[in-house]
PDB file of C-alpha atoms in Angstrom:
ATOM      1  CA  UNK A 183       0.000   0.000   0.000  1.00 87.00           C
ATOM      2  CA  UNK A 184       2.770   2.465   0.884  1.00 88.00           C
ATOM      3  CA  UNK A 185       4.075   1.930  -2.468  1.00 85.00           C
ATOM      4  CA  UNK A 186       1.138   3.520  -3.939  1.00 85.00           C
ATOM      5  CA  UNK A 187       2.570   6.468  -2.800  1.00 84.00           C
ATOM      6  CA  UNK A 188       5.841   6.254  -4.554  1.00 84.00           C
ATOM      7  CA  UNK A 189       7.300   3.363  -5.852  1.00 82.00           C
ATOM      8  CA  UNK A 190      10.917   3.895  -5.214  1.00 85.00           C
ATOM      9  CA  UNK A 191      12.205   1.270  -2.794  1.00 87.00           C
ATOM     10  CA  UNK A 192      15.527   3.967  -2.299  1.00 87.00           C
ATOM     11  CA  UNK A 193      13.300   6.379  -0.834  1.00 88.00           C
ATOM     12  CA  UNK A 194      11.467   4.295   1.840  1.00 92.00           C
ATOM     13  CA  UNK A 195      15.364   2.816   2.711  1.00 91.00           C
ATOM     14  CA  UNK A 196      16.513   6.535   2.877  1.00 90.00           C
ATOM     15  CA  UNK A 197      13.654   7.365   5.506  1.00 91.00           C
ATOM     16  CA  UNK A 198      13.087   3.927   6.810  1.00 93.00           C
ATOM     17  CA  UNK A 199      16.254   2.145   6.607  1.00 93.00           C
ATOM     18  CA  UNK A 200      17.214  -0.075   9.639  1.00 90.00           C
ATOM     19  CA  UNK A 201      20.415  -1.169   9.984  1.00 84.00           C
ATOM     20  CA  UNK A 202      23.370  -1.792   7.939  1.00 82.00           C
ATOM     21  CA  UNK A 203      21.335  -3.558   5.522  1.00 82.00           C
ATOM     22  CA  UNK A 204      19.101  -0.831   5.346  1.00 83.00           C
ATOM     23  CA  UNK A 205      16.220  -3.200   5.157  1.00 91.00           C
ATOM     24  CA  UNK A 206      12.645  -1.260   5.238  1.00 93.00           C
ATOM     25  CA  UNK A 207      10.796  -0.792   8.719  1.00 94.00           C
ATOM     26  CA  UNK A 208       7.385  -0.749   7.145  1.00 94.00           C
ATOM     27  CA  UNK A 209       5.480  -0.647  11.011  1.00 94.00           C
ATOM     28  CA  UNK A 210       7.644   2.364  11.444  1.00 95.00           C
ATOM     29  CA  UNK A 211       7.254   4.029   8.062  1.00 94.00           C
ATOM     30  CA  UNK A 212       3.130   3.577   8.396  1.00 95.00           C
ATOM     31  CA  UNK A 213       3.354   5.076  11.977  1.00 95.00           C
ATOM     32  CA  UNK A 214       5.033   7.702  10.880  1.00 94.00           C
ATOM     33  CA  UNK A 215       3.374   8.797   8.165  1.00 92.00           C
ATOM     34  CA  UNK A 216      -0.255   8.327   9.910  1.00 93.00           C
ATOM     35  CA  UNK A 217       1.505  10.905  12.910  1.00 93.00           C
ATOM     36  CA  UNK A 218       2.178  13.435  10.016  1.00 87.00           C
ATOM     37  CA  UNK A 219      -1.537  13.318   8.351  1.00 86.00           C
ATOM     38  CA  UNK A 220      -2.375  14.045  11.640  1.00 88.00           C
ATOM     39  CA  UNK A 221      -0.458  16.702  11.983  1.00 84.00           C
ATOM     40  CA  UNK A 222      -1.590  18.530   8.772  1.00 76.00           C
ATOM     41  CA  UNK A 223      -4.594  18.080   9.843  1.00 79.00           C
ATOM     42  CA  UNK A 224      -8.219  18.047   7.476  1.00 81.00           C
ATOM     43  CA  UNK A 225      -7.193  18.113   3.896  1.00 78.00           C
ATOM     44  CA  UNK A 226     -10.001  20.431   2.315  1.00 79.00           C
ATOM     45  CA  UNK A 227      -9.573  20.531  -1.756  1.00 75.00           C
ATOM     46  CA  UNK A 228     -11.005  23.947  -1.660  1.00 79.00           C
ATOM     47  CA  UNK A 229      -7.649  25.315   0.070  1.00 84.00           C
ATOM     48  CA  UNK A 230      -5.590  23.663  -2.739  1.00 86.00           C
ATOM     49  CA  UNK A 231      -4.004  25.735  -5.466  1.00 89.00           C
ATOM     50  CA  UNK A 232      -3.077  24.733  -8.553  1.00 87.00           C
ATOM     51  CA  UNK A 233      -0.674  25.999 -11.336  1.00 87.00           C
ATOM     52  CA  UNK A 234      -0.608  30.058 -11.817  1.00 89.00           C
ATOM     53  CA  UNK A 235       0.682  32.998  -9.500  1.00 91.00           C
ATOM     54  CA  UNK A 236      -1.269  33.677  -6.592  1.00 93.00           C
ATOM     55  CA  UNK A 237      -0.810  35.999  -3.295  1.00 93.00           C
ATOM     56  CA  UNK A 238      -0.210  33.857   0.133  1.00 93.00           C
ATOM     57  CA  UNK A 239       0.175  35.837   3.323  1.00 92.00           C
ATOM     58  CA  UNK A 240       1.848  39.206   1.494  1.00 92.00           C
ATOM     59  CA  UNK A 241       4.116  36.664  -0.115  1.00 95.00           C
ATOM     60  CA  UNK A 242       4.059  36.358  -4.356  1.00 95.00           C
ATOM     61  CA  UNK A 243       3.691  32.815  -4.902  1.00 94.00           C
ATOM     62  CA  UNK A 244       4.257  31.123  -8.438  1.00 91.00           C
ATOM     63  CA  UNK A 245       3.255  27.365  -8.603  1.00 90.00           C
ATOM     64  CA  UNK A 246       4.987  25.889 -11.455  1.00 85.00           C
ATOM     65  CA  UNK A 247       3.972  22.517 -10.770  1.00 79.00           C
ATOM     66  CA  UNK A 248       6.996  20.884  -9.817  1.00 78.00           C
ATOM     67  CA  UNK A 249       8.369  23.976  -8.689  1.00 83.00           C
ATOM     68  CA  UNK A 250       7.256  26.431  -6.114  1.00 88.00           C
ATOM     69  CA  UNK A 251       8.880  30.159  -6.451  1.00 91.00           C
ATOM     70  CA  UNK A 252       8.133  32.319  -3.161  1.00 94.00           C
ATOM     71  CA  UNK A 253       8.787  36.217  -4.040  1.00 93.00           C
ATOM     72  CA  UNK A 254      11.060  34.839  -6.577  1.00 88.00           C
ATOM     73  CA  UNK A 255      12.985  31.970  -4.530  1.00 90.00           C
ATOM     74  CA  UNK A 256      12.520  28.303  -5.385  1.00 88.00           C
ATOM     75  CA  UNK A 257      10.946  26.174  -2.266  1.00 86.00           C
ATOM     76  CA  UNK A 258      10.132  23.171  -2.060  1.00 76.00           C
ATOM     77  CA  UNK A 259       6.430  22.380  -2.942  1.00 73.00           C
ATOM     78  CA  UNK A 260       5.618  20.439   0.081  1.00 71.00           C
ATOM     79  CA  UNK A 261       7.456  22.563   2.339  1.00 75.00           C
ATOM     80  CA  UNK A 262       5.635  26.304   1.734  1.00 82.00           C
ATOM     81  CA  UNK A 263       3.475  26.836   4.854  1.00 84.00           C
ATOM     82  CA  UNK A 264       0.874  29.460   3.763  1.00 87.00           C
ATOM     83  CA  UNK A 265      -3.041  29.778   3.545  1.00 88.00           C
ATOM     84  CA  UNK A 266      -3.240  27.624   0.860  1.00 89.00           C
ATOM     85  CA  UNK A 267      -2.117  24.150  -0.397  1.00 86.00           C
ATOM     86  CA  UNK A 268      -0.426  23.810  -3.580  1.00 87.00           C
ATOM     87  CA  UNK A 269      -0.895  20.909  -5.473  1.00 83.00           C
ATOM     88  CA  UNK A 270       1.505  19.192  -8.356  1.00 71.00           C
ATOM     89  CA  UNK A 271      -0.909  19.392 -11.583  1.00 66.00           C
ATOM     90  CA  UNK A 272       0.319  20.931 -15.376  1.00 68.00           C
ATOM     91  CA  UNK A 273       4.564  21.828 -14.991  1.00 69.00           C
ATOM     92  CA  UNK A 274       5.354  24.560 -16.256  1.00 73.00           C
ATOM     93  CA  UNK A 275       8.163  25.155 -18.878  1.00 70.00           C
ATOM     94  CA  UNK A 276      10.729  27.437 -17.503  1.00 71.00           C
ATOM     95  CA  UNK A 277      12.196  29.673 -19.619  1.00 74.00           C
ATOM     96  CA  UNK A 278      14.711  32.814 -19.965  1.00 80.00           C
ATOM     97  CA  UNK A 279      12.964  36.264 -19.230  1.00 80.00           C
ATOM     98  CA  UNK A 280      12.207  37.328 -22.950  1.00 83.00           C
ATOM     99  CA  UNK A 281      14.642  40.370 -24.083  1.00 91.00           C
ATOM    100  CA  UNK A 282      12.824  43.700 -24.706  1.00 94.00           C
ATOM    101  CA  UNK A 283      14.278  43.167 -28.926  1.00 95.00           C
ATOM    102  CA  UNK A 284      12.077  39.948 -28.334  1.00 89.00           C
ATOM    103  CA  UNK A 285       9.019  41.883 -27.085  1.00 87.00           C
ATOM    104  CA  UNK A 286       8.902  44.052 -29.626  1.00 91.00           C
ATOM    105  CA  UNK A 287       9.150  41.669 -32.385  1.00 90.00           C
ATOM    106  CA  UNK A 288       5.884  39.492 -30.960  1.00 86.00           C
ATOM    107  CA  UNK A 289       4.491  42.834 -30.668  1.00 88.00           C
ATOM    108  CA  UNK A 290       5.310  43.902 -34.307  1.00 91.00           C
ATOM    109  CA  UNK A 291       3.911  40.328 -35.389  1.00 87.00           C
ATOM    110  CA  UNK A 292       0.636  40.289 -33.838  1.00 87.00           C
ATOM    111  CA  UNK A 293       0.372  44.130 -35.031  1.00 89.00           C
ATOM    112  CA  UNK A 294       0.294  42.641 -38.580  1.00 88.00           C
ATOM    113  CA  UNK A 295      -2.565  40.156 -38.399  1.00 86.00           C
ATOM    114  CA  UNK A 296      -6.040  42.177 -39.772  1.00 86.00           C
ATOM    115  CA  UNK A 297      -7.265  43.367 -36.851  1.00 91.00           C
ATOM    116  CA  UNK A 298     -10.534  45.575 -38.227  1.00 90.00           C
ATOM    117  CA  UNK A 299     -10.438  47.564 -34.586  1.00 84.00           C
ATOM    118  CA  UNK A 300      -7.922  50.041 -33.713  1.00 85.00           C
ATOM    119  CA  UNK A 301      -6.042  48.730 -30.728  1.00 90.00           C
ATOM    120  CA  UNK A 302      -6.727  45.273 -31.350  1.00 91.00           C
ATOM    121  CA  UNK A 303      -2.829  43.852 -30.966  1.00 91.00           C
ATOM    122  CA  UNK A 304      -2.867  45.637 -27.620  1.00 93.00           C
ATOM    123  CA  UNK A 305      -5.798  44.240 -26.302  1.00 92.00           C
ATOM    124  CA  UNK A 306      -4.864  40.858 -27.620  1.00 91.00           C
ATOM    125  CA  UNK A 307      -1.418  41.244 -25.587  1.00 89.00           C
ATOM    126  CA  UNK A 308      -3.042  42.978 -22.794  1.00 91.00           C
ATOM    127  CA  UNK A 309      -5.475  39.734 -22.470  1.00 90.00           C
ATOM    128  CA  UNK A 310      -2.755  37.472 -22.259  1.00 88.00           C
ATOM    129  CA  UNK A 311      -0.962  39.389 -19.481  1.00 89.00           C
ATOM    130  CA  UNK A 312      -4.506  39.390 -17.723  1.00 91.00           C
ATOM    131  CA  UNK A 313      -4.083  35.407 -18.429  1.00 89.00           C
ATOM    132  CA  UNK A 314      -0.710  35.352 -16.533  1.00 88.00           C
ATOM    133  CA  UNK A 315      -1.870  37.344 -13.585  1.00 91.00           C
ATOM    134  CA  UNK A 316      -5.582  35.621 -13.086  1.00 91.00           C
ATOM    135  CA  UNK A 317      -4.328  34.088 -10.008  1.00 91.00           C
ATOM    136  CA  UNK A 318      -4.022  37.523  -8.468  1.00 93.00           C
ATOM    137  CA  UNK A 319      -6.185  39.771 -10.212  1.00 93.00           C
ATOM    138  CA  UNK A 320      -9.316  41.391  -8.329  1.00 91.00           C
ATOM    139  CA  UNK A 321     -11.579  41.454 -11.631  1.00 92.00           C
ATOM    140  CA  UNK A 322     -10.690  38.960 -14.381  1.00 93.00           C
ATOM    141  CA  UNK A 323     -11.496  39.695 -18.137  1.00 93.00           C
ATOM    142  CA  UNK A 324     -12.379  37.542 -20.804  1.00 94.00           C
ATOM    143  CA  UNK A 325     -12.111  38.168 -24.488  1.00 93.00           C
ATOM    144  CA  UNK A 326     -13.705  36.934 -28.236  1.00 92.00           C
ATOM    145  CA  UNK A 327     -12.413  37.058 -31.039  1.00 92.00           C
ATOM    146  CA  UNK A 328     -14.533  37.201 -33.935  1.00 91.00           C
ATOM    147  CA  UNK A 329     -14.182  37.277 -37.545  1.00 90.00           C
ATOM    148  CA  UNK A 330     -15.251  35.648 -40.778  1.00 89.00           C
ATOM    149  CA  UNK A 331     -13.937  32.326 -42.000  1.00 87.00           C
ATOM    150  CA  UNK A 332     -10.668  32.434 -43.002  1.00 86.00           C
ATOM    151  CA  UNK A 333      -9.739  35.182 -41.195  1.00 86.00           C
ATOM    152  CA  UNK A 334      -7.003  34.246 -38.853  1.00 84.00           C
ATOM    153  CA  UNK A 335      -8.815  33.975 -35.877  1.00 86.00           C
ATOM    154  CA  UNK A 336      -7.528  29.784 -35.086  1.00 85.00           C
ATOM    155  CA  UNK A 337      -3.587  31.397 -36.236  1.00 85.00           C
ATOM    156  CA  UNK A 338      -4.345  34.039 -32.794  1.00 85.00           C
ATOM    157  CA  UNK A 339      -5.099  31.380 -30.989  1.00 85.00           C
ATOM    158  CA  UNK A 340      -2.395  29.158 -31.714  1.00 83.00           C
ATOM    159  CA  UNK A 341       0.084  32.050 -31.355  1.00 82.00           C
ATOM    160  CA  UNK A 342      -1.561  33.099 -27.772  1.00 80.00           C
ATOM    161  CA  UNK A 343      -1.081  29.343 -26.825  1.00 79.00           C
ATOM    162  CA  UNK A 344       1.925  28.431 -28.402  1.00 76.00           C
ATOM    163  CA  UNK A 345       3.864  31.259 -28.687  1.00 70.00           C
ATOM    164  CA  UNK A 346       3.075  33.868 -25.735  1.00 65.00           C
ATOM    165  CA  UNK A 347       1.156  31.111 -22.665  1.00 61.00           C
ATOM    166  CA  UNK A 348       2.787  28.287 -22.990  1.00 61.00           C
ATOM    167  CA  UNK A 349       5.027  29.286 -19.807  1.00 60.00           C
ATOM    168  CA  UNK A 350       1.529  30.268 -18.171  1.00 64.00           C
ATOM    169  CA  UNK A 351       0.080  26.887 -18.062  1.00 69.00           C
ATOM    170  CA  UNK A 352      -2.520  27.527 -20.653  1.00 78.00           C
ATOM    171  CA  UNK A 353      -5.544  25.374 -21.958  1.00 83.00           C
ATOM    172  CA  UNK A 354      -6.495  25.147 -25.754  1.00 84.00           C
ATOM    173  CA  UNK A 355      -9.879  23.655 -26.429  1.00 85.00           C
ATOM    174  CA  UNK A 356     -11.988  22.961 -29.147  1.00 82.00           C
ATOM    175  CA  UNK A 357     -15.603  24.435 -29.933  1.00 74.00           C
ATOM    176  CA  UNK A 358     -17.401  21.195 -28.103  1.00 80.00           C
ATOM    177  CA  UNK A 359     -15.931  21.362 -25.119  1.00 85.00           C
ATOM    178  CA  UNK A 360     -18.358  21.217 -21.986  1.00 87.00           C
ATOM    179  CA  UNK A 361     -18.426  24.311 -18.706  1.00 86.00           C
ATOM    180  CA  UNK A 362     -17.729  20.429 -16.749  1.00 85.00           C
ATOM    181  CA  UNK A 363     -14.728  19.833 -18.793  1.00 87.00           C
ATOM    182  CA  UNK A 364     -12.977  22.605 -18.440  1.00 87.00           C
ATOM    183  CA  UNK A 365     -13.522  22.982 -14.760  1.00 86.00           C
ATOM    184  CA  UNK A 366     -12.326  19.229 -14.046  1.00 83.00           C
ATOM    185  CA  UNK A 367      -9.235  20.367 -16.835  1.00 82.00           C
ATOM    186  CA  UNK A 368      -8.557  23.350 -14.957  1.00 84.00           C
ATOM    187  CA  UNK A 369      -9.280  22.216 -10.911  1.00 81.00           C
ATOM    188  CA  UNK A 370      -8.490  25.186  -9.218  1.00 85.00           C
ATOM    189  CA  UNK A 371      -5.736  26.450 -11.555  1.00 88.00           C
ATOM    190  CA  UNK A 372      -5.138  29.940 -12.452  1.00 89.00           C
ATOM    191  CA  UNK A 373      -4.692  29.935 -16.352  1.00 87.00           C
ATOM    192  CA  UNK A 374      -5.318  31.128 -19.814  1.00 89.00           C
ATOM    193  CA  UNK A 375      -8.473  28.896 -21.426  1.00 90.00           C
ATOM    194  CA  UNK A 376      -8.092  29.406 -24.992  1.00 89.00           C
ATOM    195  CA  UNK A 377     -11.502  28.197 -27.231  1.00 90.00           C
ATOM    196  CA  UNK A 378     -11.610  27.778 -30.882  1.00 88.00           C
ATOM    197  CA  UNK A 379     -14.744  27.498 -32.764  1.00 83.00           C
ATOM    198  CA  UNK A 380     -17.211  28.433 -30.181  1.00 78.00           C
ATOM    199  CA  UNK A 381     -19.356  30.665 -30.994  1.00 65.00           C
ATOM    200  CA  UNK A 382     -21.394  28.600 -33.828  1.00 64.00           C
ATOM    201  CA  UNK A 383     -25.093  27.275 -32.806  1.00 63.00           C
ATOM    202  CA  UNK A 384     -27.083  24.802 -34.728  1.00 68.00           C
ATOM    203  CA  UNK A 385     -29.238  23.434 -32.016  1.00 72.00           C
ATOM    204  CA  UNK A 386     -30.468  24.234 -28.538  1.00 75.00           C
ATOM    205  CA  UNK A 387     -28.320  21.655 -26.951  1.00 77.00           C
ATOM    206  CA  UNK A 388     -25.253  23.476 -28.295  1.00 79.00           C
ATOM    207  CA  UNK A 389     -26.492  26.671 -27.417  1.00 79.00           C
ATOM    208  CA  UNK A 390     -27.118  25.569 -23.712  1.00 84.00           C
ATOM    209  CA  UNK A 391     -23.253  23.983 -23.731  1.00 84.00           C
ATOM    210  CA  UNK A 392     -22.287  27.643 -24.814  1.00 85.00           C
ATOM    211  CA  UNK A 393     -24.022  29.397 -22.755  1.00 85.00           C
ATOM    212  CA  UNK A 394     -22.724  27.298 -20.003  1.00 87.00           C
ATOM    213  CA  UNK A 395     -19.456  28.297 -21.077  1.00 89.00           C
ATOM    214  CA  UNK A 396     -19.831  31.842 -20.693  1.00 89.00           C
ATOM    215  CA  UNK A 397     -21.662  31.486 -17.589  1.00 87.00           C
ATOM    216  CA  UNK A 398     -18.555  30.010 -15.741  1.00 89.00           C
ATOM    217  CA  UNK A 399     -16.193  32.782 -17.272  1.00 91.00           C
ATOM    218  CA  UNK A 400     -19.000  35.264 -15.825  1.00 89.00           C
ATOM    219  CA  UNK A 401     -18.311  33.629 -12.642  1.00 87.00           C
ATOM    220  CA  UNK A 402     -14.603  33.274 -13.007  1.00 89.00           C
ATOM    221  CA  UNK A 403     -14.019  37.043 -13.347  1.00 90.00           C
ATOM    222  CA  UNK A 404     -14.855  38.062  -9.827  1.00 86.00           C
ATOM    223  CA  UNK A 405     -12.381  37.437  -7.046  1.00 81.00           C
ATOM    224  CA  UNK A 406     -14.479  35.376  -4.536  1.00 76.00           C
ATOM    225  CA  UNK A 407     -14.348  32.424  -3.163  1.00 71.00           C
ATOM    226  CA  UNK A 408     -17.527  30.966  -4.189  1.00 72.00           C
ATOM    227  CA  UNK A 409     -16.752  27.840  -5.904  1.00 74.00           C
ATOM    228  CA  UNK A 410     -18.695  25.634  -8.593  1.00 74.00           C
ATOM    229  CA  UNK A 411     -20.154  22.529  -7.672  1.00 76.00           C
ATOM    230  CA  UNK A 412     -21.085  19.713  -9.973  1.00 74.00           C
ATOM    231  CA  UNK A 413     -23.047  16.047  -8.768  1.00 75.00           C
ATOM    232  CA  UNK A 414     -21.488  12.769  -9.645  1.00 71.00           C
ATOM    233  CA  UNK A 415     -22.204   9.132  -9.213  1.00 68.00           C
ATOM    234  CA  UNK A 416     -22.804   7.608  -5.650  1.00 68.00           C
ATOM    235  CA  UNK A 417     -23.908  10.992  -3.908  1.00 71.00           C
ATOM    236  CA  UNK A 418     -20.184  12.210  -4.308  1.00 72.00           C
ATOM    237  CA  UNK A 419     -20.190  15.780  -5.742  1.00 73.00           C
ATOM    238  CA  UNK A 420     -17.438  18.321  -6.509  1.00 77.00           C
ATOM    239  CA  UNK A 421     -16.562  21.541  -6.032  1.00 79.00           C
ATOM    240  CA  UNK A 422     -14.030  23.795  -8.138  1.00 80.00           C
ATOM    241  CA  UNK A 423     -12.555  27.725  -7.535  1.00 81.00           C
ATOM    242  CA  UNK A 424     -12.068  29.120 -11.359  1.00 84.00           C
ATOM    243  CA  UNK A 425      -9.583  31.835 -11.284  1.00 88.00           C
ATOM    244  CA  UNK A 426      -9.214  32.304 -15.176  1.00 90.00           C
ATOM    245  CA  UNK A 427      -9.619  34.136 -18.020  1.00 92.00           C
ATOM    246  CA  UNK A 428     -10.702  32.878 -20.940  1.00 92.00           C
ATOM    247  CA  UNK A 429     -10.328  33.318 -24.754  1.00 91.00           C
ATOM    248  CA  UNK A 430     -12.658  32.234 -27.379  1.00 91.00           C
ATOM    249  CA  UNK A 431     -13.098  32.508 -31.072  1.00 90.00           C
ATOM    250  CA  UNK A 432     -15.829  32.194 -34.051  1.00 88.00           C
ATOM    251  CA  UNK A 433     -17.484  33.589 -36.625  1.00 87.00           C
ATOM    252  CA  UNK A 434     -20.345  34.459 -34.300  1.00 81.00           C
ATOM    253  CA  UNK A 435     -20.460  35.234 -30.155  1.00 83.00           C
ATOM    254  CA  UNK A 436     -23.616  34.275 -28.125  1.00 77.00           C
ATOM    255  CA  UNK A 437     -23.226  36.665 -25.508  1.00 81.00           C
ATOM    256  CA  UNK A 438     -27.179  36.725 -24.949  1.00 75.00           C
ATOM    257  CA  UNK A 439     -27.080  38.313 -21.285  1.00 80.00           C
ATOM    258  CA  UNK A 440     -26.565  42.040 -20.919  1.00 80.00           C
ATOM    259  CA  UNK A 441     -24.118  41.237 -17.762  1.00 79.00           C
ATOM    260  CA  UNK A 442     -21.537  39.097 -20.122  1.00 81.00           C
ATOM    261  CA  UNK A 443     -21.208  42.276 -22.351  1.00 81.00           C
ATOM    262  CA  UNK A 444     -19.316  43.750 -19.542  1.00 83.00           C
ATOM    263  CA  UNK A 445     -16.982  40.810 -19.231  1.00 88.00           C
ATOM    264  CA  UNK A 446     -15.973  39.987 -22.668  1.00 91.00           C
ATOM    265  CA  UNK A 447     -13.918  42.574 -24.969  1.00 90.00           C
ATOM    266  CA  UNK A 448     -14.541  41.509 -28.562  1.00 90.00           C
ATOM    267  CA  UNK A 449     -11.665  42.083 -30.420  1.00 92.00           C
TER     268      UNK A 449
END
């Protein structure tokens, strides 16, 4: 049984070694580690933090998921003591701070794709920074992209994913994806949720899945910690804290609600 917790014979020896031999006390190792769950006391999932940057006790935490960075220092992810739990989900790729010659060449590219509104390269970097920061941000915005067929909305996308948030942890999803998905996907993460081919409705079942969709963003973009709960089988439910923002394209939005208009910046 203790090997479903890791599997590496070394490590029990290392903390559990008796002897020379080093043979495993498993009695001891079981005590111990039922004295240590007791010391942690309740685990509550709704105090657990996945990947993103997030304030703890006036202290600027980034969860990599393998890697924990406390106002810029590495520590170990089991060792932070802080208001919240930190869990190991989506790692993060590390990378070198980009150089300001970098900047301004992502900036010049996204500049050239045919945005029909003034400003819309700033607000589509502006949206990603928002993406970065959900984890700390007070009010969370969310952003559509529309345009005709053919138009380069899937190419923004893909660059906002590949190119600017894949440091940040970021989702990319497909027009059928469910509000359940992405919150089970997501489980109390703080990341960009990037959406292709949303917006289009042919029936009332997918305008109810949409509609569903924007309904969690509208709930994402306030800092609270109201959560969303969802029944499963067996009388065992679950509950989720959505601190994202989220990016979706089509040809078409189905913002129907005068509240989501607030939310969303169409670009």
């Amino acid at each position: 049984n203790l090997y479903g917790i890791t599997p590496y014979y070394k490590y029990w020896a290392w903390r559990f070694g008796r002897g020379e031999t080093g043979k495993v006390d498993w009695r001891w190792a079981a005590r111990t580690l039922i004295e240590e769950c007791h010391m942690m006391g309740i685990y509550d999932p709704m105090n657990t933090r996945g990947t993103g940057i997030y304030f703890d006790r006036g202290r600027l935490v980034v969860n990599a998921g393998n890697e924990l960075f406390v106002d810029d220092k590495p520590e170990g992810i089991f060792n932070f003591s802080g208001e919240y739990l930190y869990e190991s989900r989506t790692s993060i790729h590390r990378c070198d701070p980009a150089t300001d010659e970098q900047l301004a060449a992502i900036y010049a590219l996204i500049k050239r794709l045919p945005f029909t509104d003034a400003g819309g390269a700033d607000l589509t970097i502006g949206m990603v920074v928002c993406g970065y920061l959900a984890g700390v941000l007070k009010w969370r915005p969310h952003a559509w992209f529309l345009g005709p067929k053919g138009s380069g909305k899937s190419k923004i996308m893909k660059l906002i994913v590949d190119g600017l948030s894949s440091a940040a942890g970021s989702r990319y999803h497909k027009g059928r994806t469910t509000p359940a998905g992405i919150m089970q996907s997501v489980h109390n993460s703080a990341v960009i949720i990037c959406i292709d081919e949303m917006g289009e409705v042919n029936s009332i079942q997918q305008n109810e899945r949409i509609q569903g969709v924007v309904q969690l963003f509208r709930n994402a973009s306030s800092d609270d910690d109201a959560t969303e709960a969802k029944g499963g089988a067996y009388g065992k439910g679950s509950e989720y804290i959505l601190k994202c923002c989220g990016m979706m394209a089509s040809i078409f939005h189905s913002i129907d609600q005068p509240q989501d208009r607030d939310r969303f910046c169409f670009i």
